[in-house]
Short mmCIF file of C-alpha atoms in Angstrom, two decimals:
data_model
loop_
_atom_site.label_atom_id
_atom_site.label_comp_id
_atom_site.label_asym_id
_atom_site.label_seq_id
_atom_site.Cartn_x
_atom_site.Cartn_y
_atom_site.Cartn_z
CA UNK A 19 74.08 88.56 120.48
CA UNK A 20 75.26 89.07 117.12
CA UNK A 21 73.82 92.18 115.39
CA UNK A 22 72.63 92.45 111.89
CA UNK A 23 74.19 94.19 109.18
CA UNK A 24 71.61 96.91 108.82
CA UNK A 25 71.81 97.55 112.27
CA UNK A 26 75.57 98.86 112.20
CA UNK A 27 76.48 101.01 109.57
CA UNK A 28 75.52 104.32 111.25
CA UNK A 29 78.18 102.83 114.70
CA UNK A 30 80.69 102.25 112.03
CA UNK A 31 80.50 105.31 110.36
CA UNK A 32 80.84 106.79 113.89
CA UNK A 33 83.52 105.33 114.80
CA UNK A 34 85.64 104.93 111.58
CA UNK A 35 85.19 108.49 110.07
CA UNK A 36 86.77 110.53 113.39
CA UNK A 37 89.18 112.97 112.75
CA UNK A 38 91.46 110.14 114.15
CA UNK A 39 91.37 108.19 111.00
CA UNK A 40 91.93 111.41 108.36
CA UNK A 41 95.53 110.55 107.13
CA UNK A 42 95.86 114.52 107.42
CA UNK A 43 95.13 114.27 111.34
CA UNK A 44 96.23 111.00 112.10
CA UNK A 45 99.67 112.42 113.71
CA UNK A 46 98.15 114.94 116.01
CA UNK A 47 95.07 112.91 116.52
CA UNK A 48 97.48 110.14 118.22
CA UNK A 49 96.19 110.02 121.36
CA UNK A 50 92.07 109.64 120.36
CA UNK A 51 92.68 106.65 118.30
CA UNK A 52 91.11 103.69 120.15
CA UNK A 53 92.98 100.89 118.32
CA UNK A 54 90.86 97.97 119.82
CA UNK A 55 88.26 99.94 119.11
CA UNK A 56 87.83 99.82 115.87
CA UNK A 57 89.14 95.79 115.58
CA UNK A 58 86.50 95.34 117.16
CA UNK A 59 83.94 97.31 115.05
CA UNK A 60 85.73 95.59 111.78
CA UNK A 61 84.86 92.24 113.16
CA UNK A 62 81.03 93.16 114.04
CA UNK A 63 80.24 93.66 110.66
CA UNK A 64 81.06 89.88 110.09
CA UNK A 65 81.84 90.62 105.82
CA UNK A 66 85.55 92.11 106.77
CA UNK A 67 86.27 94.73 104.40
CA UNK A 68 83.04 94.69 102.96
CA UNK A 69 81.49 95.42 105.72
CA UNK A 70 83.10 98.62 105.92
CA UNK A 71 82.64 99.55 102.89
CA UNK A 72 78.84 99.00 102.47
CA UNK A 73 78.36 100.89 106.52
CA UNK A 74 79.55 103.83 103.99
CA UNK A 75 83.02 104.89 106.03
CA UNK A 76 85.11 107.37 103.73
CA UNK A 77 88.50 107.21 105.28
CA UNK A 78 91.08 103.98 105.37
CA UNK A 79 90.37 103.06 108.84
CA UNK A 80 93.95 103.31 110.58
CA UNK A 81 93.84 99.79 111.69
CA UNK A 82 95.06 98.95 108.00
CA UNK A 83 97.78 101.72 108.00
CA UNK A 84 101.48 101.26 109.32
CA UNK A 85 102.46 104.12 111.63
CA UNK A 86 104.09 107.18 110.02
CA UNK A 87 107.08 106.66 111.92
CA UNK A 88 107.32 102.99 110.68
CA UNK A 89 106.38 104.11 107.42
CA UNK A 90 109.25 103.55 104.43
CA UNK A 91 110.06 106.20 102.17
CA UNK A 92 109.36 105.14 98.32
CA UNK A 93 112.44 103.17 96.62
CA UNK A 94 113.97 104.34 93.80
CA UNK A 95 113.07 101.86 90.95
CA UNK A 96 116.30 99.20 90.24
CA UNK A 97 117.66 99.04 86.85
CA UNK A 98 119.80 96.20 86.45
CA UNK A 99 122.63 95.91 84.12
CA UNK A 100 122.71 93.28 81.69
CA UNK A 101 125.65 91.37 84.05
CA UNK A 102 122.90 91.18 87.01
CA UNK A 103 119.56 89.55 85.13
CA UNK A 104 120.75 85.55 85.81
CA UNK A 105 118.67 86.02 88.80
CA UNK A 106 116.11 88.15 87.19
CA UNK A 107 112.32 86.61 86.10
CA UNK A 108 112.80 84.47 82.62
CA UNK A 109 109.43 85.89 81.42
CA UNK A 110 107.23 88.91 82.32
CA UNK A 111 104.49 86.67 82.71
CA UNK A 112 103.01 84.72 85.02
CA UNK A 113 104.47 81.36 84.79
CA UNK A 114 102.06 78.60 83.45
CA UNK A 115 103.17 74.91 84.05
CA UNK A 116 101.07 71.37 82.87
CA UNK A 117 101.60 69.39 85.29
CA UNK A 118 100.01 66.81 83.30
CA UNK A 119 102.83 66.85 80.43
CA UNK A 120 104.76 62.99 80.50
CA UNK A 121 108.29 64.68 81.08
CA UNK A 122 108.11 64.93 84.41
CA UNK A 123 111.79 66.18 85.48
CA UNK A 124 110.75 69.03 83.13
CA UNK A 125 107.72 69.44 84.98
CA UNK A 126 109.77 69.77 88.22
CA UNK A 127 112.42 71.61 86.97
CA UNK A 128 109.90 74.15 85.94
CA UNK A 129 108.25 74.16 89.36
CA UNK A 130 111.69 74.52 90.76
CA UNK A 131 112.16 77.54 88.40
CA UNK A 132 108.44 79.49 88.98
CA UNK A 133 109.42 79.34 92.81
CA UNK A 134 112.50 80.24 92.89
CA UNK A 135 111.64 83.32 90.29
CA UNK A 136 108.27 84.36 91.09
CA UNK A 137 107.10 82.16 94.02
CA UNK A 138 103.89 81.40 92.69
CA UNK A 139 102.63 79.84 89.22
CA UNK A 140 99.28 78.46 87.63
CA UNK A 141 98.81 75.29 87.07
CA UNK A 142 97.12 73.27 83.90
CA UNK A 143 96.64 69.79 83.09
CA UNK A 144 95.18 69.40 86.29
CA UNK A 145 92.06 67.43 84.83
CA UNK A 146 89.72 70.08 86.67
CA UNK A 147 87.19 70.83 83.73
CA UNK A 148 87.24 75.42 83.24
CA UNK A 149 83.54 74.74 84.03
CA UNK A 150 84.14 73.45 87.32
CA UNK A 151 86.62 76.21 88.33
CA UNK A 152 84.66 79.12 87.02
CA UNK A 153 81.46 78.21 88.72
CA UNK A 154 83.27 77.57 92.04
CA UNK A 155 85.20 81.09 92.10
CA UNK A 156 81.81 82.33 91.44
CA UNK A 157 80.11 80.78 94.53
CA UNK A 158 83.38 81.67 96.41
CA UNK A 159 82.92 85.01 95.25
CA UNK A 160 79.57 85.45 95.87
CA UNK A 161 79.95 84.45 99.40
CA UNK A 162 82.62 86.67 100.18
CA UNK A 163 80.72 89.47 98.76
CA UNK A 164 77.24 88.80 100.17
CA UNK A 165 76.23 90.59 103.40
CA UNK A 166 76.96 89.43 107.07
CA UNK A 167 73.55 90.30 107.99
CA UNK A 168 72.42 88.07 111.51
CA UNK A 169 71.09 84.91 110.51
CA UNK A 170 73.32 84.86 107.39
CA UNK A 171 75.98 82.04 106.48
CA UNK A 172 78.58 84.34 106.99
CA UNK A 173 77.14 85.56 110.50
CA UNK A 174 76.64 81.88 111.18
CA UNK A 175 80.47 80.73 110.23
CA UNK A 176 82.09 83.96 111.36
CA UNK A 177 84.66 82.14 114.27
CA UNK A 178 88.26 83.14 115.44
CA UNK A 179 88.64 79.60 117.11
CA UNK A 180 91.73 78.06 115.02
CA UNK A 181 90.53 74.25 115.99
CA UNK A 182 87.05 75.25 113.88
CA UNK A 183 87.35 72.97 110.75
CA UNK A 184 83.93 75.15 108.94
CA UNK A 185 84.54 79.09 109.36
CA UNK A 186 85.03 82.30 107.71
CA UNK A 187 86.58 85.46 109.24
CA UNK A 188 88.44 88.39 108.35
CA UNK A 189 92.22 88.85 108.95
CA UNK A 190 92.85 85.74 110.93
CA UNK A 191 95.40 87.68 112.90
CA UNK A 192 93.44 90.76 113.21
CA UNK A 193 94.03 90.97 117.02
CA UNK A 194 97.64 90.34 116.70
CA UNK A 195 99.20 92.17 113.75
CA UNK A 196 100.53 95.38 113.33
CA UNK A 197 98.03 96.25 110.41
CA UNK A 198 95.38 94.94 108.82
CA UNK A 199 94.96 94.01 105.24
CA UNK A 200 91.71 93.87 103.10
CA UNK A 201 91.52 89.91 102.79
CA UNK A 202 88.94 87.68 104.14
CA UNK A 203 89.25 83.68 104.36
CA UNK A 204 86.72 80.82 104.63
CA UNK A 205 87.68 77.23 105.38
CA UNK A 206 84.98 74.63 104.56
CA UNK A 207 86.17 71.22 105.23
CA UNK A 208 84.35 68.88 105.42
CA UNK A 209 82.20 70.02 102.44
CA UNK A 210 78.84 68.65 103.54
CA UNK A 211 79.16 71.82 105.89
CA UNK A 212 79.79 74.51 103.34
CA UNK A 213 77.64 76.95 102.81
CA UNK A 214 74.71 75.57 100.68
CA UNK A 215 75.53 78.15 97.30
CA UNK A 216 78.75 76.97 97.41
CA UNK A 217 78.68 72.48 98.27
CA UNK A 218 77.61 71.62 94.67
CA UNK A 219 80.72 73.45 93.15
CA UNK A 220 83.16 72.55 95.98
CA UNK A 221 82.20 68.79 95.80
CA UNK A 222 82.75 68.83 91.86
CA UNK A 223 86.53 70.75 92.38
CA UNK A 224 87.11 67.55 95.02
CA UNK A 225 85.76 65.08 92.54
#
């Protein structure tokens, strides 16, 4: 039976503020640290990081913290000579390509260049009115940062099950990884299933 998010935060606190998670302890505290443990108490909470936060913990749980042995020391930052920027970013910025503009090799060519640079870019001339995207990162938002609480969309969606088309989880290889990371993901297709704060703005993005 799933358990309600005001129900938990004292067992979280329990079990994510042992001497086992202090970064100071963590070496000598090896041998207490129930791994599966706490995977298990991340996933409870059904809001991820959130969760964790709002149960009040005040250590980084180990589960998102490489070993010390598999740890890498800091690099030295890389100055390159003015021979060895060819490869190097053509702008400090973000790149920003419209996709709507009529030349399209330049288009691609500009594609070709944000990947191969940066490997990401934003996109304009999309025909997605500003209003349309702002009020659907808000209900995205606002779902992702709303409480998991039983009864809740995000209790109801929370699912591991990778043939689930409508679900929300956190770390989709939590179980599998070597360390988790603070990122939570919801997939809502079709959109007639969405959570209800969320279907007007997702059904205006798909037009």
């Amino acid at each position: 039976m799933r358990t309600g998010e005001n129900t938990i935060p004292s067992r979280l606190c329990s079990v994510f503020s042992s001497k086992a998670n202090n970064t100071s302890t963590a070496p000598a505290m090896s041998a207490a640290y129930d791994r599966a443990v706490e995977l298990r108490a991340l996933d409870s909470t059904f809001s991820g990081v959130r969760g964790l936060v709002a149960s009040g913990v005040t250590h980084v749980p180990r589960i998102f913290r490489l070993p010390d042995h598999q740890q890498q020391p800091p690099h030295e930052p890389i100055h390159h000579s003015s021979q060895e920027t060819a490869a190097a970013p053509s702008s400090k910025y973000v790149p920003v390509i419209d996709i709507g503009a009529r030349d399209r090799a330049s288009v691609v060519a500009a594609v070709g260049r944000a990947a191969a640079e940066w490997g990401f870019f934003q996109v304009t001339g999309h025909g997605v009115p500003l209003e349309s995207m702002a009020t659907a990162v808000d209900a995205v938002r606002g779902f992702h940062q709303a409480g998991g609480s039983e009864g809740s969309d995000k209790a109801r969606l929370y699912s591991r099950e990778p043939a689930r088309a409508v679900k929300y989880h956190c770390n989709f290889d939590l179980y599998q990884s070597r360390v988790g990371v603070t990122r939570s993901t919801s997939a809502w297709r079709p959109i007639r299933h969405t959570p209800a704060t969320c279907r007007k703005p997702a059904g205006d993005l798909s037009g």
